Short mmCIF file of C-alpha atoms in Angstrom, two decimals:
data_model
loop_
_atom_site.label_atom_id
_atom_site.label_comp_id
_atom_site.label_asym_id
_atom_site.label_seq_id
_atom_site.Cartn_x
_atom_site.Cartn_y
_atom_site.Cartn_z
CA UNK C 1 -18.34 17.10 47.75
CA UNK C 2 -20.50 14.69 49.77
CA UNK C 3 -19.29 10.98 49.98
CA UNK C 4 -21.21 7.97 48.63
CA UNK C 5 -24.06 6.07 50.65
CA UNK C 6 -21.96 3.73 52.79
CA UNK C 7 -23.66 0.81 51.53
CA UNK C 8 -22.24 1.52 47.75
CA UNK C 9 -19.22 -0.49 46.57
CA UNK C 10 -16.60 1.98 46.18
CA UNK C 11 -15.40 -0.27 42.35
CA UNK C 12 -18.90 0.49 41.35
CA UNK C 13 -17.35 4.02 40.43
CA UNK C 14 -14.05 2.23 39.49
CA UNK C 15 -15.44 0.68 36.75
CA UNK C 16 -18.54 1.71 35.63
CA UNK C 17 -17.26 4.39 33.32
CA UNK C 18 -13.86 2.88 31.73
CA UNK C 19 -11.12 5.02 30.15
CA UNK C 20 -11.22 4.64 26.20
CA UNK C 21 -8.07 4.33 25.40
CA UNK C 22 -8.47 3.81 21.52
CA UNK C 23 -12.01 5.49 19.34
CA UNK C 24 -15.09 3.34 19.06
CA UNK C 25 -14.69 2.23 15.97
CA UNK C 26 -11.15 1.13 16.14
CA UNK C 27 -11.89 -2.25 17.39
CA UNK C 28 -9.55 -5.61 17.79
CA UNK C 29 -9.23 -6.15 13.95
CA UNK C 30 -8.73 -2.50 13.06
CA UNK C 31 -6.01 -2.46 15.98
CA UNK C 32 -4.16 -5.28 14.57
CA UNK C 33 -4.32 -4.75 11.68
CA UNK C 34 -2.43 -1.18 12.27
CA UNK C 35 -0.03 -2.45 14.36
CA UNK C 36 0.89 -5.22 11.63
CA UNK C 37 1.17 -2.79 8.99
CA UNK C 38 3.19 -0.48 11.16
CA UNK C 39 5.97 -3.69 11.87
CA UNK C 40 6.05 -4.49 8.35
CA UNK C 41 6.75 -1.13 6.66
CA UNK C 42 9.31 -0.36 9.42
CA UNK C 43 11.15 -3.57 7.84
CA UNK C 44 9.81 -3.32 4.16
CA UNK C 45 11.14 0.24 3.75
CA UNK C 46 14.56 -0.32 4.25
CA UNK C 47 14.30 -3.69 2.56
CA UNK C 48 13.50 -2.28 -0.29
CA UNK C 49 16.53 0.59 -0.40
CA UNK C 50 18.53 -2.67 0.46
CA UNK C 51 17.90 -4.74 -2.04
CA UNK C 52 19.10 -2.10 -4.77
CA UNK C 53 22.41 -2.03 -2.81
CA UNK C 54 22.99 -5.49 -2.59
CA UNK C 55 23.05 -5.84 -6.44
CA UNK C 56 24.96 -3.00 -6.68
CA UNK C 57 27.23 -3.97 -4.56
CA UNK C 58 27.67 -7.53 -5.86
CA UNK C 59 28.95 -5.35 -8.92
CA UNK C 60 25.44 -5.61 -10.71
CA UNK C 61 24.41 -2.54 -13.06
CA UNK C 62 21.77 -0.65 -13.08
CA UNK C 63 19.96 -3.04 -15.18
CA UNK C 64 20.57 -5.29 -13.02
CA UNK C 65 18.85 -3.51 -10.35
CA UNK C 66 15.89 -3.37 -12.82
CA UNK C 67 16.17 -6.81 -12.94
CA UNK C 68 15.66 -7.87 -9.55
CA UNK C 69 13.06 -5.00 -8.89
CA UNK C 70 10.97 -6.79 -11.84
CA UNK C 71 11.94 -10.24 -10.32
CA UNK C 72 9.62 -8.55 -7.52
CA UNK C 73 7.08 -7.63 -9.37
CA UNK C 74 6.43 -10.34 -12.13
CA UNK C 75 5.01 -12.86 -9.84
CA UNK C 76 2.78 -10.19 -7.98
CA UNK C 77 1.20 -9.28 -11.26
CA UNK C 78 1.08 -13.52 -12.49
CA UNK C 79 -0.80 -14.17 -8.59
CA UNK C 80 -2.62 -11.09 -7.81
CA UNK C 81 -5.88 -12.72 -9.09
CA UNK C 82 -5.85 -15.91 -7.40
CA UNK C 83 -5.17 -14.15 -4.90
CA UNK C 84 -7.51 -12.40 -4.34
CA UNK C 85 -10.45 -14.92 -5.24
CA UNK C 86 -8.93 -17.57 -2.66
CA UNK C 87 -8.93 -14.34 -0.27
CA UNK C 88 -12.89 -13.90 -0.57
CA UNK C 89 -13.33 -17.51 -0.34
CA UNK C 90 -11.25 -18.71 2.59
CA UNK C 91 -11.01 -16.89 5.70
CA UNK C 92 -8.23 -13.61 4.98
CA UNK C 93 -6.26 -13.91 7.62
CA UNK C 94 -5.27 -17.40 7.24
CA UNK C 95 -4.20 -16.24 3.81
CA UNK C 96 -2.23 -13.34 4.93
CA UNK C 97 -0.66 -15.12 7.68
CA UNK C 98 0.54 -17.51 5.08
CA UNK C 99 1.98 -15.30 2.89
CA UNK C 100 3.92 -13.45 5.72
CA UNK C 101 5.54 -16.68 6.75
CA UNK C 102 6.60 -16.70 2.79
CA UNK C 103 8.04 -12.87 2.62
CA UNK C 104 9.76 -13.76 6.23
CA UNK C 105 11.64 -17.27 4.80
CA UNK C 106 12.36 -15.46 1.20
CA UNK C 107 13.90 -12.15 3.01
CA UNK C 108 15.52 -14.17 5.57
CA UNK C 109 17.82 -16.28 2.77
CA UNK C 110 18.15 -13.18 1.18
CA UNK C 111 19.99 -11.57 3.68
CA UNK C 112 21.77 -15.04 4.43
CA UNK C 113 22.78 -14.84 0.77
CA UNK C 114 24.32 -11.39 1.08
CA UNK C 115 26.23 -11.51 4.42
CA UNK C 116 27.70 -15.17 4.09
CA UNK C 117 28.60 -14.81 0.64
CA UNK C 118 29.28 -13.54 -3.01
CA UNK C 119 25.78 -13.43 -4.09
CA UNK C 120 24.24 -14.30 -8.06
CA UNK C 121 22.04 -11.98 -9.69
CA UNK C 122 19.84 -15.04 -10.58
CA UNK C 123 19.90 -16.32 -6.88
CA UNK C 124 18.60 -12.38 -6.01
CA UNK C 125 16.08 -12.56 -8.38
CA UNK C 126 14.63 -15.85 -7.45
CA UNK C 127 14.43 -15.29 -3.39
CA UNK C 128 13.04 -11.49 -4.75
CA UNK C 129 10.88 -13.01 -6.80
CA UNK C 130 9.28 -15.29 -4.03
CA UNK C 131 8.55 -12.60 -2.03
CA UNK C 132 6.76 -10.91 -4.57
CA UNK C 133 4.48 -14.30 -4.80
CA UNK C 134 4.22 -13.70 -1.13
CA UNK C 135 2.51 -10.03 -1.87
CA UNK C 136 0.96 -11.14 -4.22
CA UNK C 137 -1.74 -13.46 -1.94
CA UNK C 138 -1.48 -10.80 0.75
CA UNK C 139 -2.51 -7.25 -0.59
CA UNK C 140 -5.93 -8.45 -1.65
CA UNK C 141 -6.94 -10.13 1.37
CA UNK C 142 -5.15 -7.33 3.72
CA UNK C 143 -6.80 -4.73 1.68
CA UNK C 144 -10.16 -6.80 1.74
CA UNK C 145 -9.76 -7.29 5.74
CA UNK C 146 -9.24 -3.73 6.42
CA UNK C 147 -12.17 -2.72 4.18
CA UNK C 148 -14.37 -4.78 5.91
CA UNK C 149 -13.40 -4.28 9.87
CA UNK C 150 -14.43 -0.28 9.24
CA UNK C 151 -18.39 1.32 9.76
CA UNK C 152 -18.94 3.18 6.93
CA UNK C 153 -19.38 6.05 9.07
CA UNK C 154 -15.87 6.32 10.35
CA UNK C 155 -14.23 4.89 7.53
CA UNK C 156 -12.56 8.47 5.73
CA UNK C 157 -11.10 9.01 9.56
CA UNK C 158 -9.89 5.25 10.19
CA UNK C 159 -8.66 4.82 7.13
CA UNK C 160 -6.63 7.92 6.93
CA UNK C 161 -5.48 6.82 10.50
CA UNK C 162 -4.17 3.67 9.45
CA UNK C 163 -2.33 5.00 6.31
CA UNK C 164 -0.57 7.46 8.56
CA UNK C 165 0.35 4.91 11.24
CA UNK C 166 1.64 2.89 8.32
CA UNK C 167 3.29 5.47 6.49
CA UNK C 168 4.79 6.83 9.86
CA UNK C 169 6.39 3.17 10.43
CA UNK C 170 7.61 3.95 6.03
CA UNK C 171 9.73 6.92 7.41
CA UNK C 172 11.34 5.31 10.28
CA UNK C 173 12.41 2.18 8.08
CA UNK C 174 13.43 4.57 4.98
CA UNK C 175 15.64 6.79 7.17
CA UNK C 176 16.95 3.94 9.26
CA UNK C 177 17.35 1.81 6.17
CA UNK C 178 19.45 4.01 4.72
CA UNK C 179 21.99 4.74 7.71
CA UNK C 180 21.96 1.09 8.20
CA UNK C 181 23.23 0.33 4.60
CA UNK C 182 25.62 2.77 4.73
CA UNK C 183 27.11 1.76 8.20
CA UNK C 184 26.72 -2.14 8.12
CA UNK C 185 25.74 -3.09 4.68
CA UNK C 186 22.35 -3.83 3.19
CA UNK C 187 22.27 -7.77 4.35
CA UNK C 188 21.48 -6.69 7.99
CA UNK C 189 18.91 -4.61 6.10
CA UNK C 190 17.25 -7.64 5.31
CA UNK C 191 17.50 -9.71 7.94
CA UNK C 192 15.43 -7.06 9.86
CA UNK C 193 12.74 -7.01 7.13
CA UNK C 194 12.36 -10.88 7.92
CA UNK C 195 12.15 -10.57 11.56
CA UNK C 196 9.80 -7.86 10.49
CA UNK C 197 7.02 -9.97 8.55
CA UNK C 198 7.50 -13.22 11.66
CA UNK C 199 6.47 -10.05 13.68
CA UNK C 200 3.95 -9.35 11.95
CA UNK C 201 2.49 -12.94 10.92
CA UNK C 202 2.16 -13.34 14.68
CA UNK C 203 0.05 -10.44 15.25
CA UNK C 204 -2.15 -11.58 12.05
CA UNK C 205 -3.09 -14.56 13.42
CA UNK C 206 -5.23 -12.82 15.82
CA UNK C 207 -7.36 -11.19 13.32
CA UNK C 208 -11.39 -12.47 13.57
CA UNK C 209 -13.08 -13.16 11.01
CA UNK C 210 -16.25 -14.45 12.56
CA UNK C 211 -18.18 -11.47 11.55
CA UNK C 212 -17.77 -11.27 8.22
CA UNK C 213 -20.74 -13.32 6.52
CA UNK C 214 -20.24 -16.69 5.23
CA UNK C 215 -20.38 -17.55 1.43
CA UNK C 216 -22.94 -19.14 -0.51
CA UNK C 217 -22.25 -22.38 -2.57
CA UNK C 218 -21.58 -21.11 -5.85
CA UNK C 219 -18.98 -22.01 -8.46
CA UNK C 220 -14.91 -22.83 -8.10
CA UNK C 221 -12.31 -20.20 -8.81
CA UNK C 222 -12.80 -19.37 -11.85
CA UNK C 223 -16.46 -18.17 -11.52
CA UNK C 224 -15.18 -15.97 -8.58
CA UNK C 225 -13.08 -14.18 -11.02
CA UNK C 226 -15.90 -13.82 -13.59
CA UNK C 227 -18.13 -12.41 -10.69
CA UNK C 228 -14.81 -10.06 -9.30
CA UNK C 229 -14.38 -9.11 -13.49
CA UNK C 230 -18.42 -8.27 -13.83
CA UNK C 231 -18.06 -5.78 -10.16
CA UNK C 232 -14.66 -4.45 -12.44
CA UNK C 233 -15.50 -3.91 -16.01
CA UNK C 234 -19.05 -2.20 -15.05
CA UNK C 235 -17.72 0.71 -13.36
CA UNK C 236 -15.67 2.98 -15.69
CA UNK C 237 -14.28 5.22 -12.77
CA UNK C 238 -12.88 2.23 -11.43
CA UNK C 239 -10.99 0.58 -14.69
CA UNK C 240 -10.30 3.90 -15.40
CA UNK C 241 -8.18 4.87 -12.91
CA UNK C 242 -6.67 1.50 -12.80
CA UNK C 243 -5.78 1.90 -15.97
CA UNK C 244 -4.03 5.44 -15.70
CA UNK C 245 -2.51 3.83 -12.67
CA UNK C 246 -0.64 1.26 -14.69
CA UNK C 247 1.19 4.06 -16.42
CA UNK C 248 1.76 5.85 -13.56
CA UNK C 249 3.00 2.75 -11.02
CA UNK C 250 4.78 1.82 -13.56
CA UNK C 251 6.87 4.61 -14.19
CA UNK C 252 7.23 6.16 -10.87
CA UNK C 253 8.45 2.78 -9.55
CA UNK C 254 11.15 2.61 -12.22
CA UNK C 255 12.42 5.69 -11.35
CA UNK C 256 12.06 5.04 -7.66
CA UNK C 257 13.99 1.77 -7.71
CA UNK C 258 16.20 2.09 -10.89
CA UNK C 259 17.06 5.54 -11.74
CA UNK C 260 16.71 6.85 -7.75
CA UNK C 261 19.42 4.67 -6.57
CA UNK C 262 22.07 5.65 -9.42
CA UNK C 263 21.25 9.33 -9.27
CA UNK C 264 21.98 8.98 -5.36
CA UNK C 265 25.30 7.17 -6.16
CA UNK C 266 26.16 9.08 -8.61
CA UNK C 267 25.22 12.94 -7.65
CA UNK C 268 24.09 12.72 -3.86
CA UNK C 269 26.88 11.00 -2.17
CA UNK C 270 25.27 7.18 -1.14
CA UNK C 271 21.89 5.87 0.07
CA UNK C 272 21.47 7.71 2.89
CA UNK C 273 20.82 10.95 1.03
CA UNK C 274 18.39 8.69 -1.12
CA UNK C 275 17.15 6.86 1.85
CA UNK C 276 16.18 10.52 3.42
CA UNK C 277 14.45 11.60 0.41
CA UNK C 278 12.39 8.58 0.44
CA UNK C 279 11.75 9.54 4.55
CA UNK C 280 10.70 13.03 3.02
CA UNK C 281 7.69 11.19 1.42
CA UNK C 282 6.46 9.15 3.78
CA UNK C 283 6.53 12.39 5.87
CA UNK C 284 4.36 14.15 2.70
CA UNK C 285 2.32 10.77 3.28
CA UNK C 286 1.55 11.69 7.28
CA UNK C 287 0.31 15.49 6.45
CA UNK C 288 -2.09 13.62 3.68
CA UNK C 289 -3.38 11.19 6.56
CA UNK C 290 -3.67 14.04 9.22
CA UNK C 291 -5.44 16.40 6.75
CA UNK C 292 -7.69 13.28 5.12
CA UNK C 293 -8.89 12.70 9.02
CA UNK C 294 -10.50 15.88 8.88
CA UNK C 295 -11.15 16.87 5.47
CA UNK C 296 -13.94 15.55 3.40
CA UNK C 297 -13.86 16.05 -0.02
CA UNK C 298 -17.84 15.64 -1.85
CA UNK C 299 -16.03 14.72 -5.12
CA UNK C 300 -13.66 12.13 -4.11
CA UNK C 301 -12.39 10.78 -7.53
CA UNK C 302 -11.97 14.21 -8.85
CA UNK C 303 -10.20 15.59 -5.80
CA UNK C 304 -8.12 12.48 -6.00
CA UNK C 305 -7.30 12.95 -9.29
CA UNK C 306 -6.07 15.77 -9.32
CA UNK C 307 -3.76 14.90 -6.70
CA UNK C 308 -1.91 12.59 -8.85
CA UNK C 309 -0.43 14.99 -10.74
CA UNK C 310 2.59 15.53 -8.41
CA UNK C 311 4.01 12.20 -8.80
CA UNK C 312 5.44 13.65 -11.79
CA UNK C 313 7.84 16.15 -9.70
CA UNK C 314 9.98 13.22 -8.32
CA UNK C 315 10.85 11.92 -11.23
CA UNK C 316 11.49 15.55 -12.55
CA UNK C 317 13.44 16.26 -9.76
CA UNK C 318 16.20 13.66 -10.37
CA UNK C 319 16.23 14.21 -13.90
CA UNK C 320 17.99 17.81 -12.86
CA UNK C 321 18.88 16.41 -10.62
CA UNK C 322 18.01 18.57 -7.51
CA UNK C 323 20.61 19.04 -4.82
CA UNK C 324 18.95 17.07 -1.51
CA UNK C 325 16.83 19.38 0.06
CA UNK C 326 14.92 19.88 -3.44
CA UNK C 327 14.36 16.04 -3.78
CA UNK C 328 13.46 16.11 0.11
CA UNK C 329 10.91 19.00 -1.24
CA UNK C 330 9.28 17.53 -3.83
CA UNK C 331 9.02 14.23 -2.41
CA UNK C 332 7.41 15.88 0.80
CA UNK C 333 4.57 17.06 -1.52
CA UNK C 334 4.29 14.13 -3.45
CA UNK C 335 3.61 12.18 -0.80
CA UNK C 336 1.07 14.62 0.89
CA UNK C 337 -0.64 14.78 -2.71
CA UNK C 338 -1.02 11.13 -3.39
CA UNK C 339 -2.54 10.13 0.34
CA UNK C 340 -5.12 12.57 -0.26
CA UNK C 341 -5.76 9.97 -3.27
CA UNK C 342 -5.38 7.08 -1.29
CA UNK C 343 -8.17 8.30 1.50
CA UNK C 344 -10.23 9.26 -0.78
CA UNK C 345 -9.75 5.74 -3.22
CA UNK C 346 -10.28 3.18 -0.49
CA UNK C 347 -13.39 5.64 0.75
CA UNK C 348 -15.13 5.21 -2.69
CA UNK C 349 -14.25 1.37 -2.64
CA UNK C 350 -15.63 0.94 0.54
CA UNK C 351 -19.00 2.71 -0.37
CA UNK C 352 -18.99 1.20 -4.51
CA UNK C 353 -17.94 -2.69 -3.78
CA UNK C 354 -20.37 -5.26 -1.73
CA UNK C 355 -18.41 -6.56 1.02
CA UNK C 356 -18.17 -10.11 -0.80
CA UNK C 357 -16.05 -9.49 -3.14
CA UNK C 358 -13.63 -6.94 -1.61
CA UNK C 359 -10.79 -8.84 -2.38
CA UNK C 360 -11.38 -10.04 -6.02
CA UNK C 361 -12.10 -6.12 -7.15
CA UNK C 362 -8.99 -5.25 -5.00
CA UNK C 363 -7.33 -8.04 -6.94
CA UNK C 364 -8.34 -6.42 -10.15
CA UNK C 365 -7.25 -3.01 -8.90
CA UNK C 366 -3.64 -4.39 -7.90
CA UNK C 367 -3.30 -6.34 -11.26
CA UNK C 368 -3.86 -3.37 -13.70
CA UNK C 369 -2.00 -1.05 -11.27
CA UNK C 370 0.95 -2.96 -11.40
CA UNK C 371 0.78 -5.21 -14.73
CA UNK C 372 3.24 -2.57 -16.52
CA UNK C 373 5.97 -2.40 -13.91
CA UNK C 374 7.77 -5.42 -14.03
CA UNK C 375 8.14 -4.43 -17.78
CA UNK C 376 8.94 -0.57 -16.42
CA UNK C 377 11.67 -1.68 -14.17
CA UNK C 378 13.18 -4.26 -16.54
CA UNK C 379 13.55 -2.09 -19.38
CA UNK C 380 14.72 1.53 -17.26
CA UNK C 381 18.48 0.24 -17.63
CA UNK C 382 18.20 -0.61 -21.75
CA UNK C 383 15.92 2.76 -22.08
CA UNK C 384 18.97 4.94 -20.19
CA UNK C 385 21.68 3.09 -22.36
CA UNK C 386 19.57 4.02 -25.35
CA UNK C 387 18.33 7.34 -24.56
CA UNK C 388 20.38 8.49 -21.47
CA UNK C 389 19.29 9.13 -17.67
CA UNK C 390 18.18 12.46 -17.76
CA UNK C 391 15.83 12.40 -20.82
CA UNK C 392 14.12 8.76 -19.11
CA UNK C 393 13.58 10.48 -16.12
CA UNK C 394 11.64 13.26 -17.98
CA UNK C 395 9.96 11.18 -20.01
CA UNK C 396 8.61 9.56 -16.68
CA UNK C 397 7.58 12.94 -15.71
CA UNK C 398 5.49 13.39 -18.79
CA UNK C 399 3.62 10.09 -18.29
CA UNK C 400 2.25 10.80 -15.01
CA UNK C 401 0.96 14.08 -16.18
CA UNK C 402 -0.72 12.57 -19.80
CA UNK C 403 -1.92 9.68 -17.87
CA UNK C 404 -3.83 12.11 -14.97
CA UNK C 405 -4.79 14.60 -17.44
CA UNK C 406 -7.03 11.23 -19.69
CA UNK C 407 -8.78 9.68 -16.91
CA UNK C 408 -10.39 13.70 -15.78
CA UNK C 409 -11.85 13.45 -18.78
CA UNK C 410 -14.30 10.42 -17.56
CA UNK C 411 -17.46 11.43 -16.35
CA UNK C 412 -17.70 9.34 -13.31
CA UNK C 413 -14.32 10.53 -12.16
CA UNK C 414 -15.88 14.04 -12.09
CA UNK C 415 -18.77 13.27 -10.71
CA UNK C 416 -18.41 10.76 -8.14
CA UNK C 417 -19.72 12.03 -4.38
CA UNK C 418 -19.23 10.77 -0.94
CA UNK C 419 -22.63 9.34 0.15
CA UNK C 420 -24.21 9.73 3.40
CA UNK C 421 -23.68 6.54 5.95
CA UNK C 422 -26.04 4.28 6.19
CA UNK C 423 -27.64 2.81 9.17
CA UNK C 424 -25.36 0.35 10.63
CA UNK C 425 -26.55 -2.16 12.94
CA UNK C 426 -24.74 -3.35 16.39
CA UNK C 427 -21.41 -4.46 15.84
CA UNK C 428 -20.47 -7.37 17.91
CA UNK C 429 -16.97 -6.47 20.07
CA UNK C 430 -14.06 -7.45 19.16
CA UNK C 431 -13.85 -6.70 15.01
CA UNK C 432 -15.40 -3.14 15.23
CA UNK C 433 -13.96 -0.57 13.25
CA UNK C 434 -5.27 -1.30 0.53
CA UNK C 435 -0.51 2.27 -4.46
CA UNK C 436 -6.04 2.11 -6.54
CA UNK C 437 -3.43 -0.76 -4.69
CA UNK C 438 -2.63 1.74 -2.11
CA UNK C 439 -0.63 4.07 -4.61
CA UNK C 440 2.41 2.85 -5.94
CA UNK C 441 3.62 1.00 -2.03
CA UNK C 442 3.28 -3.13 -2.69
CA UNK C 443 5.47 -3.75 -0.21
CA UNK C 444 3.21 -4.53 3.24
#
């Protein structure tokens, strides 16, 4: 091979074709974002696992569990629409940072509470319930960032990308949750989790927000939620499935947090059985991402929908209950099943919803989703007192299905299709490129 012309700089063919080392569209913001999400779950996982512990180890019940899961909850369902109209109107990543500084002080007593002491259930369900406040501000402006730092384009491949590397980080902190409780005790549990969101925070604070357009003058708070309510009410595949989502959430996370826990004490020897089953489905989650990033479904809401329907075998599974590698099994597919949903949910909101108001529809979509489970997870200890374990776990199971099997019969569910991308123009560097409420998982 002949050598360049002596008089050309040898860096010329250094630099002028550089190594990608990420895709195009995955730009600062996307990045960030990802590696954010990725920290959190790794903490929020386990966190979660530990929290049921704690109370049962404090020699709480497992309505007492209920209780501080709906502690949780409550305040995510009272804030979720504030939050999201202060997201759309102030810039999201001040708002997110904010409310990761929150989870990270609430978590961080919390664990204090459990390893210096005898803790209260009322002192568990206040510092729980303050991190659900925290959540509450953050899932509508994360989910609103995210949806705006993708091309429409690439966005079935980025976002299936980012729900695997966050799901990924779900399995880790699950499995090592679980081992952790079981060796040290759930407090330590914690105190990760709030290193976790400082981590986090940090990297959040990064985010630009210089491309996304500035807002008009227009009215205070309140006419931001009449504008987010308008973008809501008009679409009946979207309050639809919100609406079969509040039946589902609330459900599956009442046998997730209440019933889950006492089967694994009871039948499958600890948490860390429990804490591998709930690995199991954050792996299901990672085949969903992988096969979303090359699979694109024309009907998205129908192919979605019908992906719900396995939600129900969890639930069905611990109302045998199945030995582990059953619940391991059905998890696994449950988890596949409802990120095939999730790709193809935030797809259609990212195509549907003007960029604007992002976070007030998300805030919408959150609230219904998860308006019923602080009720769910209260009332899963009286409803097993009154009706037993077993039958409340089927009767879970039977939800999910009745709930899936109304919303198929709304036409825009059926007919929804992915539309072609539109023409995007340059995208300045830096910010190239949401359990409905990404599934059932409130917990980034």
């Amino acid at each position: 091979m002949s050598s360049p012309p002596a008089d050309t700089p040898r860096d010329t063919f250094r630099t002028s074709a550089p190594r990608r080392r990420r895709p195009e569209w995955a730009g600062r913001n996307y990045t960030l974002l990802t590696g954010a999400a990725v920290v959190t779950n790794l903490g929020s996982h386990g966190a979660l696992i530990a929290a049921s512990f704690a109370v049962l180890e404090a020699g709480g019940s497992g309505g007492d569990v209920g209780l501080v899961a709906a502690a949780r909850t409550l305040p995510l369902v009272l804030f979720l629409l504030i939050g999201g109209a202060l997201a759309d109107r102030l810039p999201r990543h001040r708002v997110m940072v904010a409310a990761n500084a929150l989870n990270c002080v609430s978590q961080a007593a919390f664990a204090a509470l459990v390893l210096t002491g005898d803790p209260q259930l009322w002192q568990m369900m206040l510092l729980t319930a303050l991190c659900g406040t925290g959540t509450a501000f953050f899932n509508p402006a994360a989910e609103g960032m995210l949806l705006s730092s993708v091309s429409g384009e690439h966005s079935n491949r980025a976002f299936a990308l980012f729900r695997m590397a966050m799901n990924g980080a779900g399995i880790g902190g699950a499995a090592l949750g679980g081992a952790m409780i079981a060796a040290i005790g759930p407090g330590w549990v914690l105190a990760v989790d709030a290193a976790a969101f400082a981590v986090a925070g940090a990297l959040r604070a990064f985010l630009d927000v210089s491309h996304v357009p500035g807002r008009a003058p227009g009215g205070g708070l309140l006419a931001d939620l009449r504008e987010g309510w308008v973008e809501f009410k008009t679409r009946p595949w979207l309050w639809s499935i919100v609406l079969q989502f509040s039946v589902v959430v609330a459900v599956v996370g009442a046998a997730e947090a209440v019933y889950g826990p006492l089967v694994a004490r009871d039948q499958l020897g600890g948490p860390a059985p429990w804490g591998l089953a709930l690995a199991c489905f954050g792996a299901g989650t990672i085949a969903g991402a992988v096969l979303m990033m090359f699979w694109k479904p024309r009907r998205l809401l129908l192919v979605g929908t019908l992906c719900v329907f396995p939600l129900a075998l969890p639930s069905a599974g611990l109302a045998v209950p199945l030995p582990v590698w059953g619940l391991c099994a059905v998890m696994l597919v449950s988890g596949l099943a409802i990120e095939v949903f999730g790709v193809n949910w935030m797809t259609t909101m990212h195509q549907e919803i003007p960029e604007e108001k992002f976070s007030r529809v998300s805030a919408y979509d959150w609230f219904g989703s998860v308006s019923m489970l602080p009720l769910a997870t209260a009332l899963a200890g009286p409803a097993e007192t009154a009706f037993g374990r077993t039958p409340a776990l089927w009767g879970c199971a039977a939800l999910v299905v009745l709930g899936t099997a109304v919303v198929l019969l709304v036409p825009d569910v059926r007919r929804m299709t992915r539309k072609p991308p539109k023409p995007t123009a340059a995208v300045p560097p830096g910010p190239t490129a949401t359990a409905p409420a990404e599934a059932y998982d409130t917990t980034v």
